[in-house]
mmCIF file of C-alpha atoms in Angstrom:
data_model
loop_
_atom_site.group_PDB
_atom_site.id
_atom_site.type_symbol
_atom_site.label_atom_id
_atom_site.label_comp_id
_atom_site.label_asym_id
_atom_site.label_seq_id
_atom_site.Cartn_x
_atom_site.Cartn_y
_atom_site.Cartn_z
ATOM 1 C CA MET J 1 -37.322 30.689 42.502
ATOM 2 C CA THR J 2 -38.129 32.831 45.918
ATOM 3 C CA SER J 3 -38.892 30.253 48.618
ATOM 4 C CA GLN J 4 -42.171 29.295 49.508
ATOM 5 C CA VAL J 5 -41.588 29.008 52.868
ATOM 6 C CA LEU J 6 -40.981 33.317 53.539
ATOM 7 C CA VAL J 7 -42.762 33.889 57.002
ATOM 8 C CA GLU J 8 -42.292 37.396 59.046
ATOM 9 C CA LYS J 9 -38.917 36.949 61.404
ATOM 10 C CA LYS J 10 -41.485 38.248 64.513
ATOM 11 C CA LYS J 11 -42.235 36.670 68.176
ATOM 12 C CA LEU J 12 -45.822 35.339 67.963
ATOM 13 C CA GLU J 13 -47.668 35.460 71.186
ATOM 14 C CA LYS J 14 -48.667 31.605 70.295
ATOM 15 C CA PRO J 15 -46.426 30.139 68.231
ATOM 16 C CA PRO J 16 -47.849 26.977 66.189
ATOM 17 C CA PHE J 17 -45.577 24.852 68.139
ATOM 18 C CA GLU J 18 -44.394 23.852 71.761
ATOM 19 C CA ILE J 19 -40.561 23.354 72.007
ATOM 20 C CA HIS J 20 -39.872 19.862 73.819
ATOM 21 C CA TYR J 21 -37.154 19.984 76.380
ATOM 22 C CA LEU J 22 -34.094 17.807 77.742
ATOM 23 C CA GLY J 23 -35.231 14.784 79.073
ATOM 24 C CA ASP J 24 -38.255 14.251 76.700
ATOM 25 C CA ARG J 25 -38.088 11.173 74.429
ATOM 26 C CA ALA J 26 -39.038 13.462 71.546
ATOM 27 C CA LEU J 27 -35.320 14.598 71.405
ATOM 28 C CA ARG J 28 -33.726 11.040 71.502
ATOM 29 C CA THR J 29 -35.519 9.808 68.322
ATOM 30 C CA PRO J 30 -33.834 9.083 65.313
ATOM 31 C CA ALA J 31 -35.593 11.550 62.791
ATOM 32 C CA LYS J 32 -37.077 9.517 59.430
ATOM 33 C CA ARG J 33 -36.161 11.046 56.031
ATOM 34 C CA VAL J 34 -39.071 12.986 54.011
ATOM 35 C CA SER J 35 -39.701 10.842 51.084
ATOM 36 C CA ARG J 36 -42.048 13.888 49.605
ATOM 37 C CA ILE J 37 -41.454 17.207 49.702
ATOM 38 C CA ASP J 38 -44.974 18.978 49.368
ATOM 39 C CA ASP J 39 -47.092 21.411 50.369
ATOM 40 C CA GLU J 40 -47.354 19.616 53.978
ATOM 41 C CA ILE J 41 -43.818 20.089 54.238
ATOM 42 C CA ARG J 42 -43.572 23.645 53.287
ATOM 43 C CA LYS J 43 -46.665 24.110 55.852
ATOM 44 C CA LEU J 44 -43.986 22.480 58.887
ATOM 45 C CA VAL J 45 -41.106 24.367 57.984
ATOM 46 C CA ARG J 46 -43.065 27.379 58.064
ATOM 47 C CA GLU J 47 -44.896 26.733 61.058
ATOM 48 C CA MET J 48 -41.214 25.677 62.731
ATOM 49 C CA LEU J 49 -39.763 28.817 61.717
ATOM 50 C CA GLN J 50 -42.639 30.975 63.100
ATOM 51 C CA THR J 51 -41.638 28.729 66.573
ATOM 52 C CA MET J 52 -38.024 29.346 66.261
ATOM 53 C CA TYR J 53 -38.267 32.936 65.918
ATOM 54 C CA SER J 54 -40.693 33.393 68.572
ATOM 55 C CA ALA J 55 -38.296 31.660 70.822
ATOM 56 C CA ASP J 56 -35.406 33.988 69.737
ATOM 57 C CA GLY J 57 -33.705 30.783 67.947
ATOM 58 C CA ILE J 58 -31.148 30.544 64.913
ATOM 59 C CA GLY J 59 -31.815 26.971 64.456
ATOM 60 C CA LEU J 60 -34.573 24.377 64.914
ATOM 61 C CA ALA J 61 -34.771 20.695 64.251
ATOM 62 C CA ALA J 62 -38.085 18.795 63.801
ATOM 63 C CA PRO J 63 -37.309 16.949 66.435
ATOM 64 C CA GLN J 64 -37.572 19.559 69.039
ATOM 65 C CA VAL J 65 -41.189 19.705 68.186
ATOM 66 C CA ALA J 66 -42.022 16.707 68.098
ATOM 67 C CA VAL J 67 -42.463 15.880 65.205
ATOM 68 C CA ASN J 68 -39.912 12.504 63.856
ATOM 69 C CA LYS J 69 -38.956 13.777 60.695
ATOM 70 C CA GLN J 70 -35.382 15.616 59.240
ATOM 71 C CA VAL J 71 -35.880 18.399 58.918
ATOM 72 C CA ILE J 72 -33.754 21.719 60.253
ATOM 73 C CA VAL J 73 -34.313 25.759 60.082
ATOM 74 C CA ILE J 74 -31.526 27.747 60.625
ATOM 75 C CA ASP J 75 -31.494 31.800 60.513
ATOM 76 C CA CYS J 76 -27.687 32.813 61.588
ATOM 77 C CA GLU J 77 -29.473 36.380 60.914
ATOM 78 C CA PRO J 78 -32.553 36.708 62.803
ATOM 79 C CA ASP J 79 -33.226 40.584 62.587
ATOM 80 C CA ASN J 80 -32.000 40.534 58.772
ATOM 81 C CA ALA J 81 -35.485 40.916 56.645
ATOM 82 C CA ALA J 82 -33.234 40.462 54.260
ATOM 83 C CA ASN J 83 -31.493 37.197 54.560
ATOM 84 C CA PRO J 84 -33.860 34.021 53.969
ATOM 85 C CA PRO J 85 -33.961 31.409 56.114
ATOM 86 C CA LEU J 86 -31.784 27.826 55.390
ATOM 87 C CA VAL J 87 -34.377 24.860 55.378
ATOM 88 C CA LEU J 88 -32.557 21.485 55.161
ATOM 89 C CA ILE J 89 -34.644 18.247 54.248
ATOM 90 C CA ASN J 90 -33.304 15.320 54.612
ATOM 91 C CA PRO J 91 -29.079 16.947 55.214
ATOM 92 C CA THR J 92 -26.043 14.655 55.237
ATOM 93 C CA ILE J 93 -22.560 16.264 55.632
ATOM 94 C CA ILE J 94 -20.504 14.503 53.353
ATOM 95 C CA LYS J 95 -17.207 16.403 54.039
ATOM 96 C CA SER J 96 -15.820 17.995 57.322
ATOM 97 C CA SER J 97 -12.301 19.742 58.341
ATOM 98 C CA ALA J 98 -9.842 18.155 60.510
ATOM 99 C CA GLU J 99 -9.664 21.580 61.784
ATOM 100 C CA ILE J 100 -11.101 21.480 65.473
ATOM 101 C CA SER J 101 -12.338 24.306 67.687
ATOM 102 C CA PRO J 102 -14.779 24.490 70.922
ATOM 103 C CA PHE J 103 -17.469 27.470 70.557
ATOM 104 C CA GLN J 104 -19.954 28.116 73.304
ATOM 105 C CA GLU J 105 -22.864 25.976 72.300
ATOM 106 C CA GLY J 106 -27.312 26.913 73.481
ATOM 107 C CA CYS J 107 -30.162 25.089 72.755
ATOM 108 C CA LEU J 108 -34.181 25.859 72.464
ATOM 109 C CA SER J 109 -34.669 22.409 73.764
ATOM 110 C CA ILE J 110 -32.446 23.624 76.635
ATOM 111 C CA PRO J 111 -33.169 26.902 77.632
ATOM 112 C CA GLY J 112 -30.116 28.841 80.128
ATOM 113 C CA VAL J 113 -27.759 26.025 79.649
ATOM 114 C CA TYR J 114 -24.606 27.301 77.810
ATOM 115 C CA MET J 115 -21.309 25.146 77.398
ATOM 116 C CA ASP J 116 -17.968 24.689 75.037
ATOM 117 C CA VAL J 117 -18.613 22.294 72.489
ATOM 118 C CA THR J 118 -15.620 21.296 69.853
ATOM 119 C CA ARG J 119 -16.797 20.334 66.006
ATOM 120 C CA PRO J 120 -14.738 20.964 62.763
ATOM 121 C CA ASP J 121 -14.617 24.344 61.205
ATOM 122 C CA VAL J 122 -16.044 23.444 58.178
ATOM 123 C CA VAL J 123 -18.689 21.097 57.048
ATOM 124 C CA GLU J 124 -20.314 20.277 53.649
ATOM 125 C CA VAL J 125 -23.178 19.401 53.696
ATOM 126 C CA SER J 126 -25.870 18.227 50.894
ATOM 127 C CA PHE J 127 -29.737 18.122 50.996
ATOM 128 C CA LYS J 128 -33.080 19.264 49.504
ATOM 129 C CA ASP J 129 -34.276 22.535 49.799
ATOM 130 C CA GLU J 130 -38.165 23.387 50.667
ATOM 131 C CA ASN J 131 -38.621 22.745 46.525
ATOM 132 C CA GLY J 132 -37.169 19.326 46.719
ATOM 133 C CA ARG J 133 -34.010 20.425 44.494
ATOM 134 C CA PRO J 134 -30.658 18.934 46.008
ATOM 135 C CA ARG J 135 -28.232 21.395 47.126
ATOM 136 C CA THR J 136 -24.592 21.178 48.802
ATOM 137 C CA LEU J 137 -23.592 23.803 50.403
ATOM 138 C CA ARG J 138 -19.923 24.203 52.980
ATOM 139 C CA ALA J 139 -20.388 26.204 55.578
ATOM 140 C CA THR J 140 -17.919 27.467 57.942
ATOM 141 C CA GLU J 141 -18.185 29.354 61.085
ATOM 142 C CA LEU J 142 -21.327 29.909 63.207
ATOM 143 C CA LEU J 143 -23.360 28.570 60.204
ATOM 144 C CA GLY J 144 -21.268 25.622 59.981
ATOM 145 C CA ARG J 145 -21.821 25.141 63.794
ATOM 146 C CA ALA J 146 -25.960 25.039 63.630
ATOM 147 C CA ILE J 147 -26.339 23.073 60.955
ATOM 148 C CA GLN J 148 -23.821 20.650 63.324
ATOM 149 C CA HIS J 149 -25.852 21.351 65.978
ATOM 150 C CA GLU J 150 -29.507 20.747 64.392
ATOM 151 C CA LEU J 151 -28.309 18.367 62.581
ATOM 152 C CA ASP J 152 -27.217 15.958 65.560
ATOM 153 C CA HIS J 153 -31.185 16.850 66.421
ATOM 154 C CA LEU J 154 -31.932 14.261 63.916
ATOM 155 C CA ASN J 155 -30.319 11.650 64.960
ATOM 156 C CA GLY J 156 -31.111 11.741 68.790
ATOM 157 C CA VAL J 157 -28.108 13.752 69.694
ATOM 158 C CA LEU J 158 -27.781 16.595 72.015
ATOM 159 C CA PHE J 159 -25.176 19.404 72.064
ATOM 160 C CA VAL J 160 -24.812 18.475 75.981
ATOM 161 C CA ASP J 161 -23.892 14.900 74.742
ATOM 162 C CA ARG J 162 -20.715 16.081 72.878
ATOM 163 C CA VAL J 163 -19.933 18.577 76.234
ATOM 164 C CA GLU J 164 -16.531 17.306 77.322
ATOM 165 C CA ASN J 165 -16.224 19.673 81.168
ATOM 166 C CA GLN J 166 -18.873 16.935 82.743
ATOM 167 C CA LEU J 167 -18.917 18.897 85.992
ATOM 168 C CA ALA J 168 -19.428 22.074 84.777
ATOM 169 C CA LEU J 169 -22.460 21.073 83.290
ATOM 170 C CA ASN J 170 -24.005 18.927 85.691
ATOM 171 C CA GLU J 171 -23.495 22.269 87.813
ATOM 172 C CA GLU J 172 -24.757 24.342 84.840
ATOM 173 C CA LEU J 173 -27.978 21.812 84.320
ATOM 174 C CA ALA J 174 -29.021 21.551 87.920
ATOM 175 C CA LYS J 175 -28.774 25.350 88.118
ATOM 176 C CA HIS J 176 -31.342 25.341 85.212
ATOM 177 C CA LYS J 177 -33.616 22.211 86.745
ATOM 178 C CA PHE J 178 -32.597 19.963 84.356
ATOM 179 C CA SER J 179 -31.358 16.340 85.522
ATOM 180 C CA PRO J 180 -28.003 15.481 84.503
ATOM 181 C CA LYS J 181 -29.259 11.737 83.973
ATOM 182 C CA ALA J 182 -30.622 13.073 80.853
ATOM 183 C CA VAL J 183 -27.423 13.482 79.371
ATOM 184 C CA LYS J 184 -25.787 10.910 76.862
ATOM 185 C CA PRO J 185 -22.071 11.750 76.697
ATOM 186 C CA ILE J 186 -20.681 10.607 73.611
ATOM 187 C CA LYS J 187 -17.297 8.981 73.772
#
């Protein structure tokens, strides 16, 4: 069955959603599980994809557009029309590797700020797709990192909360006019 949420991978002059930024309470509220996957959820997914492509992103979680639902969209190849986006509803990491690596991350909710974050190299995630089918996926490299980053959003965690170099982080945040007080470091 083909995806019911295919959208053209292009920038819209007026995307359906506004992306919320660091300091906004919507980003810190844990998202609620989706109880029914229906046309309303598929419409949300379509509009999230349109918003993500319009912002030149590769991932977007519903809390970033102030929708308190466990919905994530990811497309690590936004310039490849043949590669369909990934939709994860109620995702859970069921396994992660002991091997960890730092990698530079950025976020549509903190534009301009890019910092190293250490995460597991491999994750296995269970989720439902846009048709309500249960899925599991083993993800590495950019996709694995994007899944972990977006899943953090569902729990009210931002990548800056995981940055170890606080001094460099504070400088970057200040440079881009974000308050370091909005960061909630994870110990």
